[in-house]
Tab-separated table of C-alpha atoms in Angstrom:
chain	number	residue	atom	x	y	z
A	162	ASN	CA	185.894	-59.324	105.519
A	163	ASN	CA	182.275	-59.897	104.509
A	164	ARG	CA	181.747	-62.158	107.528
A	165	ARG	CA	183.303	-59.535	109.775
A	166	LYS	CA	181.091	-56.837	108.234
A	167	ILE	CA	177.903	-58.892	108.698
A	168	SER	CA	178.879	-59.635	112.286
A	169	CYS	CA	179.447	-55.920	112.978
A	170	ILE	CA	176.135	-54.921	111.386
A	171	SER	CA	174.313	-57.529	113.521
A	172	ARG	CA	176.055	-56.176	116.605
A	173	GLU	CA	175.025	-52.655	115.683
A	174	LYS	CA	171.369	-53.689	115.295
A	175	TRP	CA	171.498	-55.335	118.729
A	176	PHE	CA	173.036	-52.214	120.232
A	177	MET	CA	170.341	-49.917	118.921
A	178	GLN	CA	167.495	-52.303	119.732
A	179	GLU	CA	168.626	-53.739	123.059
A	180	GLY	CA	171.605	-51.788	124.325
A	181	MET	CA	170.278	-48.222	124.116
A	182	LYS	CA	166.910	-47.444	125.637
A	183	LEU	CA	164.856	-44.521	126.896
A	184	ILE	CA	163.698	-45.245	130.432
A	185	CYS	CA	161.720	-43.373	133.084
A	186	ARG	CA	162.850	-43.788	136.687
A	187	GLU	CA	160.658	-43.786	139.793
A	188	ASN	CA	161.527	-40.136	140.403
A	189	GLY	CA	159.793	-39.237	137.117
A	190	TYR	CA	162.979	-38.230	135.282
A	191	TYR	CA	163.923	-39.761	131.943
A	192	TYR	CA	167.263	-41.454	131.361
A	193	ILE	CA	169.100	-43.004	128.441
A	194	GLN	CA	170.348	-46.465	129.285
A	195	TYR	CA	173.426	-47.392	127.290
A	196	TYR	CA	175.347	-50.506	126.472
A	197	ARG	CA	176.457	-52.404	129.621
A	198	GLY	CA	173.818	-50.701	131.777
A	199	LYS	CA	175.343	-47.208	131.887
A	200	LYS	CA	172.794	-44.424	132.285
A	201	LYS	CA	172.659	-40.687	131.599
A	202	SER	CA	169.986	-38.406	133.000
A	203	LEU	CA	168.177	-36.181	130.496
A	204	ASP	CA	167.142	-33.870	133.361
A	205	THR	CA	163.515	-33.732	132.226
A	206	LYS	CA	160.184	-35.296	133.185
A	207	ASP	CA	158.594	-34.336	129.870
A	208	LYS	CA	158.193	-37.447	127.696
A	209	ASP	CA	158.132	-35.526	124.389
A	210	ILE	CA	161.330	-33.654	125.203
A	211	ALA	CA	163.003	-36.848	126.398
A	212	THR	CA	161.970	-38.707	123.236
A	213	ALA	CA	163.392	-35.948	121.020
A	214	MET	CA	166.674	-35.953	122.960
A	215	PHE	CA	166.863	-39.733	122.698
A	216	LYS	CA	166.359	-39.668	118.921
A	217	GLN	CA	169.099	-37.063	118.570
A	218	GLU	CA	171.398	-39.286	120.602
A	219	GLU	CA	170.676	-42.190	118.253
A	220	GLU	CA	171.392	-40.023	115.203
A	221	ASP	CA	174.668	-38.805	116.675
A	222	TYR	CA	175.717	-42.376	117.238
A	223	LEU	CA	174.933	-43.404	113.678
A	224	LYS	CA	176.512	-40.421	111.860
A	225	GLY	CA	179.311	-42.252	110.144
A	226	LYS	CA	180.874	-43.141	113.471
A	227	LEU	CA	180.554	-46.851	112.840
A	228	LEU	CA	184.219	-47.409	112.232
A	229	HIS	CA	183.779	-51.112	112.806
A	230	LEU	CA	182.001	-51.407	109.425
A	231	GLN	CA	185.263	-50.510	107.711
A	232	ASN	CA	188.176	-52.772	106.936
A	233	TYR	CA	190.008	-52.724	110.261
A	234	LYS	CA	193.435	-52.650	108.562
A	235	THR	CA	192.727	-49.217	107.033
A	236	ILE	CA	191.600	-47.412	110.197
A	237	THR	CA	194.167	-44.977	111.570
A	238	LEU	CA	194.690	-43.822	115.118
A	239	GLY	CA	193.460	-40.377	114.083
A	240	GLN	CA	190.171	-41.731	112.705
A	241	PHE	CA	189.589	-43.845	115.777
A	242	ARG	CA	190.352	-41.250	118.415
A	243	LYS	CA	188.124	-38.619	116.786
A	244	THR	CA	185.051	-40.766	117.385
A	245	TYR	CA	186.099	-43.009	120.289
A	246	VAL	CA	184.736	-40.985	123.201
A	247	GLU	CA	181.433	-39.881	121.672
A	248	THR	CA	180.711	-43.297	120.147
A	249	TYR	CA	182.038	-45.868	122.575
A	250	ARG	CA	182.348	-44.012	125.901
A	251	THR	CA	178.904	-42.407	126.083
A	252	GLY	CA	177.432	-41.968	129.549
A	253	LEU	CA	180.728	-41.932	131.487
A	254	ALA	CA	181.927	-39.216	133.851
A	255	LYS	CA	183.487	-36.155	132.156
A	256	HIS	CA	186.738	-36.661	134.043
A	257	THR	CA	187.050	-40.176	132.577
A	258	THR	CA	186.331	-39.138	128.989
A	259	ARG	CA	188.706	-36.168	129.262
A	260	GLN	CA	191.450	-38.551	130.328
A	261	ASP	CA	190.489	-40.878	127.455
A	262	GLU	CA	190.942	-38.026	124.980
A	263	ARG	CA	194.146	-36.792	126.588
A	264	SER	CA	195.731	-40.250	126.590
A	265	LEU	CA	194.987	-40.927	122.926
A	266	GLN	CA	196.172	-37.428	122.043
A	267	ARG	CA	199.509	-38.064	123.808
A	268	LEU	CA	199.811	-41.336	121.878
A	269	ALA	CA	199.103	-39.524	118.590
A	270	GLU	CA	201.701	-36.848	119.389
A	271	ALA	CA	204.286	-39.576	119.904
A	272	ILE	CA	203.584	-42.003	117.036
A	273	GLY	CA	201.432	-39.971	114.630
A	274	ASP	CA	197.715	-39.880	113.826
A	275	SER	CA	198.350	-41.619	110.509
A	276	THR	CA	199.547	-44.799	112.227
A	277	PRO	CA	197.173	-47.700	111.422
A	278	LEU	CA	195.387	-48.812	114.562
A	279	SER	CA	196.287	-52.413	113.762
A	280	MET	CA	200.012	-51.538	113.907
A	281	ILE	CA	200.044	-49.907	117.339
A	282	SER	CA	200.647	-53.170	119.158
A	283	PRO	CA	200.285	-56.166	116.818
A	284	ALA	CA	199.782	-59.410	118.733
A	285	LYS	CA	202.010	-61.492	116.433
A	286	SER	CA	204.844	-59.004	116.117
A	287	SER	CA	208.115	-59.662	117.934
A	288	LYS	CA	209.410	-56.197	117.051
A	289	LYS	CA	209.338	-53.228	119.362
A	290	THR	CA	205.731	-52.018	119.317
A	291	LYS	CA	204.463	-48.471	118.983
A	292	ILE	CA	203.426	-48.678	122.649
A	293	GLU	CA	207.049	-49.257	123.658
A	294	GLU	CA	208.036	-46.353	121.418
A	295	PHE	CA	205.399	-44.232	123.174
A	296	LYS	CA	206.862	-45.074	126.589
A	297	THR	CA	210.378	-44.187	125.430
A	298	ILE	CA	209.275	-40.827	124.004
A	299	CYS	CA	207.320	-39.953	127.163
A	300	LEU	CA	210.304	-40.749	129.394
A	301	ALA	CA	212.564	-38.664	127.150
A	302	ARG	CA	210.118	-35.781	127.592
A	303	LYS	CA	210.443	-36.129	131.391
A	304	VAL	CA	206.864	-37.357	131.853
A	305	ARG	CA	206.503	-39.054	135.233
A	306	PRO	CA	206.124	-42.849	135.105
A	307	VAL	CA	202.908	-42.640	137.119
A	308	SER	CA	201.441	-40.295	134.482
A	309	ILE	CA	202.606	-42.573	131.664
A	310	ASN	CA	200.879	-45.510	133.376
A	311	SER	CA	197.686	-43.473	133.600
A	312	TYR	CA	197.843	-42.860	129.844
A	313	LEU	CA	198.538	-46.548	129.220
A	314	ARG	CA	195.495	-47.656	131.215
A	315	HIS	CA	193.214	-45.484	129.093
A	316	ILE	CA	194.952	-46.553	125.877
A	317	LYS	CA	194.542	-50.189	126.899
A	318	LYS	CA	190.822	-49.631	127.470
A	319	ALA	CA	190.499	-48.032	124.036
A	320	LEU	CA	192.269	-50.949	122.349
A	321	ASN	CA	190.088	-53.444	124.230
A	322	ILE	CA	186.981	-51.724	122.868
A	323	ALA	CA	188.529	-51.625	119.381
A	324	VAL	CA	188.991	-55.401	119.571
A	325	GLU	CA	185.484	-55.901	120.964
A	326	TYR	CA	183.927	-54.004	118.061
A	327	GLY	CA	186.064	-55.647	115.393
A	328	ILE	CA	188.081	-52.521	114.634
A	329	MET	CA	191.375	-54.325	115.250
A	330	GLU	CA	192.632	-57.791	116.064
A	331	ASN	CA	193.988	-58.833	119.442
A	332	TYR	CA	197.063	-56.894	120.462
A	333	LYS	CA	200.222	-57.573	122.400
A	334	LYS	CA	199.866	-57.193	126.170
A	335	ILE	CA	200.564	-53.674	127.426
A	336	THR	CA	202.860	-53.622	130.450
A	337	MET	CA	203.027	-50.704	132.856
A	338	LEU	CA	206.226	-48.981	133.925
A	339	LYS	CA	207.546	-49.995	137.314
A	340	VAL	CA	207.024	-47.282	139.906
A	341	GLY	CA	207.573	-47.176	143.622
A	342	LYS	CA	204.469	-48.060	145.597
A	343	LYS	CA	203.006	-44.932	147.150
A	344	LEU	CA	200.322	-45.461	149.747
A	345	PRO	CA	197.469	-42.953	150.109
A	346	LYS	CA	197.743	-40.730	153.165
A	347	ILE	CA	195.066	-40.565	155.839
A	348	MET	CA	194.080	-38.345	158.739
A	349	TYR	CA	194.281	-39.659	162.277
A	350	PRO	CA	191.241	-39.491	164.614
A	351	ALA	CA	192.541	-36.472	166.550
A	352	GLN	CA	193.076	-34.598	163.271
A	353	VAL	CA	189.604	-35.496	161.973
A	354	ASN	CA	187.973	-34.387	165.226
A	355	ALA	CA	189.901	-31.116	165.210
A	356	LEU	CA	188.899	-30.457	161.598
A	357	LEU	CA	185.210	-31.137	162.276
A	358	SER	CA	185.153	-29.121	165.506
A	359	LYS	CA	186.738	-26.027	163.949
A	360	THR	CA	184.650	-26.230	160.766
A	361	LYS	CA	181.380	-26.610	162.676
A	362	GLU	CA	182.094	-23.345	164.485
A	363	GLU	CA	182.809	-21.419	161.291
A	364	ASP	CA	180.776	-22.973	158.438
A	365	ILE	CA	177.965	-25.423	159.171
A	366	ASN	CA	177.453	-26.373	155.502
A	367	GLU	CA	181.114	-27.198	155.067
A	368	TRP	CA	181.041	-29.225	158.287
A	369	LEU	CA	178.049	-31.231	157.042
A	370	TYR	CA	179.861	-31.845	153.760
A	371	TYR	CA	182.898	-33.257	155.576
A	372	MET	CA	180.616	-35.418	157.732
A	373	ILE	CA	179.138	-37.027	154.620
A	374	CYS	CA	182.604	-37.598	153.143
A	375	ILE	CA	183.964	-39.161	156.329
A	376	TRP	CA	180.990	-41.339	157.256
A	377	THR	CA	180.210	-42.670	153.760
A	378	GLY	CA	183.600	-42.578	151.995
A	379	ALA	CA	182.004	-40.487	149.229
A	380	ARG	CA	184.068	-38.847	146.502
A	381	ARG	CA	183.983	-35.044	146.519
A	382	GLU	CA	181.502	-34.823	143.615
A	383	GLU	CA	179.282	-37.526	145.140
A	384	ALA	CA	178.986	-35.666	148.444
A	385	ALA	CA	178.480	-32.291	146.728
A	386	GLY	CA	175.673	-33.672	144.555
A	387	VAL	CA	173.593	-35.274	147.322
A	388	ASP	CA	169.885	-34.436	147.159
A	389	TRP	CA	167.487	-34.669	150.105
A	390	ILE	CA	165.187	-36.966	148.131
A	391	ARG	CA	168.023	-39.510	148.141
A	392	ILE	CA	168.376	-39.427	151.932
A	393	SER	CA	166.087	-41.533	154.125
A	394	LEU	CA	166.769	-40.982	157.821
A	395	GLU	CA	163.971	-43.401	158.718
A	396	ARG	CA	165.603	-46.254	156.757
A	397	GLU	CA	169.079	-44.858	157.494
A	398	ARG	CA	170.083	-44.906	153.841
A	399	ILE	CA	171.761	-42.433	151.490
A	400	THR	CA	172.006	-42.914	147.723
A	401	LEU	CA	175.195	-41.634	146.103
A	402	ILE	CA	175.592	-41.031	142.367
A	403	GLY	CA	179.061	-42.262	141.422
A	404	LYS	CA	181.186	-42.517	138.295
A	405	GLY	CA	179.214	-43.148	135.127
A	406	ARG	CA	176.024	-42.078	136.962
A	407	HIS	CA	176.021	-45.404	138.817
A	408	GLU	CA	173.963	-45.374	141.999
A	409	ARG	CA	174.956	-47.047	145.252
A	410	VAL	CA	173.195	-47.084	148.610
A	411	VAL	CA	175.227	-46.517	151.788
A	412	ARG	CA	174.082	-46.965	155.387
A	413	ILE	CA	173.749	-43.763	157.434
A	414	LEU	CA	175.434	-44.346	160.796
A	415	ARG	CA	174.412	-42.571	163.980
A	416	PRO	CA	176.922	-39.638	163.880
A	417	LEU	CA	175.871	-38.726	160.336
A	418	LYS	CA	172.175	-39.211	161.081
A	419	GLU	CA	172.391	-36.823	164.036
A	420	ALA	CA	174.228	-34.321	161.839
A	421	LEU	CA	171.604	-34.466	159.070
A	422	GLU	CA	168.421	-34.427	161.190
A	423	PRO	CA	168.323	-30.670	161.999
A	424	PHE	CA	168.578	-29.766	158.306
A	425	LYS	CA	166.346	-32.464	156.732
A	426	LYS	CA	164.089	-31.387	153.874
A	427	ASP	CA	161.908	-33.383	151.500
A	428	LEU	CA	163.376	-32.041	148.245
A	429	GLY	CA	166.259	-30.047	146.867
A	430	PRO	CA	170.046	-30.234	147.040
A	431	VAL	CA	171.723	-30.564	150.430
A	432	PHE	CA	174.424	-28.059	149.468
A	433	PRO	CA	174.316	-24.855	147.397
A	434	LYS	CA	175.708	-25.410	143.910
A	435	GLN	CA	179.362	-24.405	143.617
A	436	HIS	CA	182.440	-25.559	141.720
A	437	LEU	CA	184.025	-28.699	143.142
A	438	ASP	CA	187.380	-26.950	143.375
A	439	THR	CA	185.815	-24.609	145.944
A	440	TYR	CA	185.419	-27.560	148.323
A	441	THR	CA	188.997	-28.604	147.592
A	442	HIS	CA	190.437	-25.136	148.254
A	443	HIS	CA	188.466	-24.650	151.482
A	444	PHE	CA	189.633	-28.011	152.799
A	445	LYS	CA	193.253	-27.324	151.904
A	446	LYS	CA	193.121	-23.954	153.648
A	447	ARG	CA	191.719	-25.512	156.816
A	448	VAL	CA	194.156	-28.403	157.146
A	449	ARG	CA	197.143	-26.181	156.340
A	450	ALA	CA	195.998	-23.826	159.113
A	451	MET	CA	196.040	-26.882	161.399
A	452	GLY	CA	199.653	-27.555	160.401
A	453	ILE	CA	198.802	-30.658	158.352
A	454	LYS	CA	200.732	-30.978	155.078
A	455	ASP	CA	200.256	-33.285	152.088
A	456	ILE	CA	196.606	-33.987	152.942
A	457	HIS	CA	193.902	-33.147	150.411
A	458	LEU	CA	190.123	-33.455	150.256
A	459	HIS	CA	190.235	-36.890	148.589
A	460	ASN	CA	192.225	-38.146	151.589
A	461	LEU	CA	188.987	-38.071	153.604
A	462	ARG	CA	187.838	-40.959	151.383
A	463	HIS	CA	191.107	-42.797	152.043
A	464	THR	CA	190.672	-42.113	155.757
A	465	ALA	CA	187.130	-43.490	155.750
A	466	ALA	CA	188.181	-46.654	153.887
A	467	THR	CA	191.118	-47.320	156.204
A	468	TYR	CA	189.036	-46.966	159.371
A	469	MET	CA	186.267	-49.127	157.909
A	470	LEU	CA	188.889	-51.838	157.498
A	471	LYS	CA	190.289	-51.179	160.983
A	472	SER	CA	186.767	-51.518	162.387
A	473	GLY	CA	186.523	-55.041	160.991
A	474	ILE	CA	184.374	-54.464	157.899
A	475	ASP	CA	185.078	-57.059	155.182
A	476	ILE	CA	187.185	-55.679	152.333
A	477	LYS	CA	184.656	-56.798	149.695
A	478	THR	CA	181.945	-54.886	151.545
A	479	ILE	CA	184.180	-51.808	151.726
A	480	SER	CA	184.723	-52.095	147.975
A	481	LYS	CA	180.958	-51.949	147.412
A	482	ILE	CA	180.524	-49.060	149.872
A	483	LEU	CA	183.185	-47.040	148.042
A	484	GLY	CA	181.857	-47.953	144.588
A	485	HIS	CA	185.098	-49.520	143.372
A	486	ALA	CA	184.866	-51.477	140.129
A	487	SER	CA	187.236	-54.095	141.529
A	488	VAL	CA	188.162	-55.207	145.056
A	489	THR	CA	191.804	-54.994	143.896
A	490	THR	CA	191.514	-51.196	144.128
A	491	THR	CA	190.353	-51.489	147.741
A	492	GLU	CA	193.134	-53.830	148.814
A	493	ILE	CA	195.625	-50.973	149.033
A	494	TYR	CA	193.939	-49.903	152.286
A	495	ALA	CA	195.162	-53.087	153.957
A	496	ASP	CA	198.697	-51.790	153.304
A	497	VAL	CA	197.736	-48.344	154.632
A	498	LEU	CA	196.406	-49.929	157.818
A	499	ALA	CA	199.562	-52.014	158.237
A	500	GLU	CA	201.711	-48.897	157.875
A	501	MET	CA	199.551	-47.022	160.380
A	502	ILE	CA	199.913	-49.834	162.927
A	503	ALA	CA	203.673	-49.893	162.365
A	504	LYS	CA	203.872	-46.153	163.095
A	505	GLU	CA	201.783	-46.572	166.238
A	506	MET	CA	204.231	-49.248	167.408
A	507	GLU	CA	206.914	-46.552	167.514
A	508	LYS	CA	205.221	-45.242	170.662
A	509	TYR	CA	205.856	-48.508	172.460
A	510	GLU	CA	208.510	-48.472	175.158
A	511	ILE	CA	209.266	-50.115	178.490
A	512	LYS	CA	210.222	-47.727	181.251
């Protein structure tokens, strides 16, 4: 235990000295750089304000949230989940941390907050683990398998971090529930052209938004948050801010460049600030009016990825363009393309 405690204290010193820094970017804004390179903008160019915010962040981290200095066998699920997001998931997208919290809360509702973390899925135990109990309870409550798997992925991430920080020992492998493979739906070229044509007539801002989504594969929040300072028509580059505030640069192709040129400014947001659901609702209204069902705004991203693959772009390159953490996520579009080709074959006949 003493060796474990010393190791954890050394890790904590490294984290504070090397893994958490105040940095100033080329745009003049200050950021906090966290463990593993994650960054969070402080939305200020004032060094004094940024320094004060950074110090507060350090204090928040150190306020008794160092669970890994305790004896790992005494830490309960309740203790861990109360501090997990704010201590170990700092700098991630709000959607991700909300799902982290929700998943651990569902686990606590099923097995109890008082359950020792070390007993949730002991590596050496041959008995039915608490994770298996969690699956059984969720299924009994009519929770969809796909939702259960989503919870399990976030729980698995939490346990991995608990192991990494010495809060618990290695655990038994978590297996997902088997679900039928459901491929993402896409829009066909005629549908995309009809959508763009109609939208351009009625709402030029909305049309430009769809153009960015289609020609870069951007997520809805990435396209909505684009700033003119991050667009270089001369170099044909656009910088998107993805999950966890990670930046990626995407090439601006000719159709998008021609769309952007009439509106180009030096500074400021490309689109007026509005709730992301507004974009979602407007899109849904438009495609339903076109008679297209089961297509949502995020399907523009699926459409872009599929046609990138169809155009001959390497799947690893597509993965980087889309900002996927793993090329495995991108590989599903090969199946989408195969299904699309199979449907097109239905048109074949000899007369």
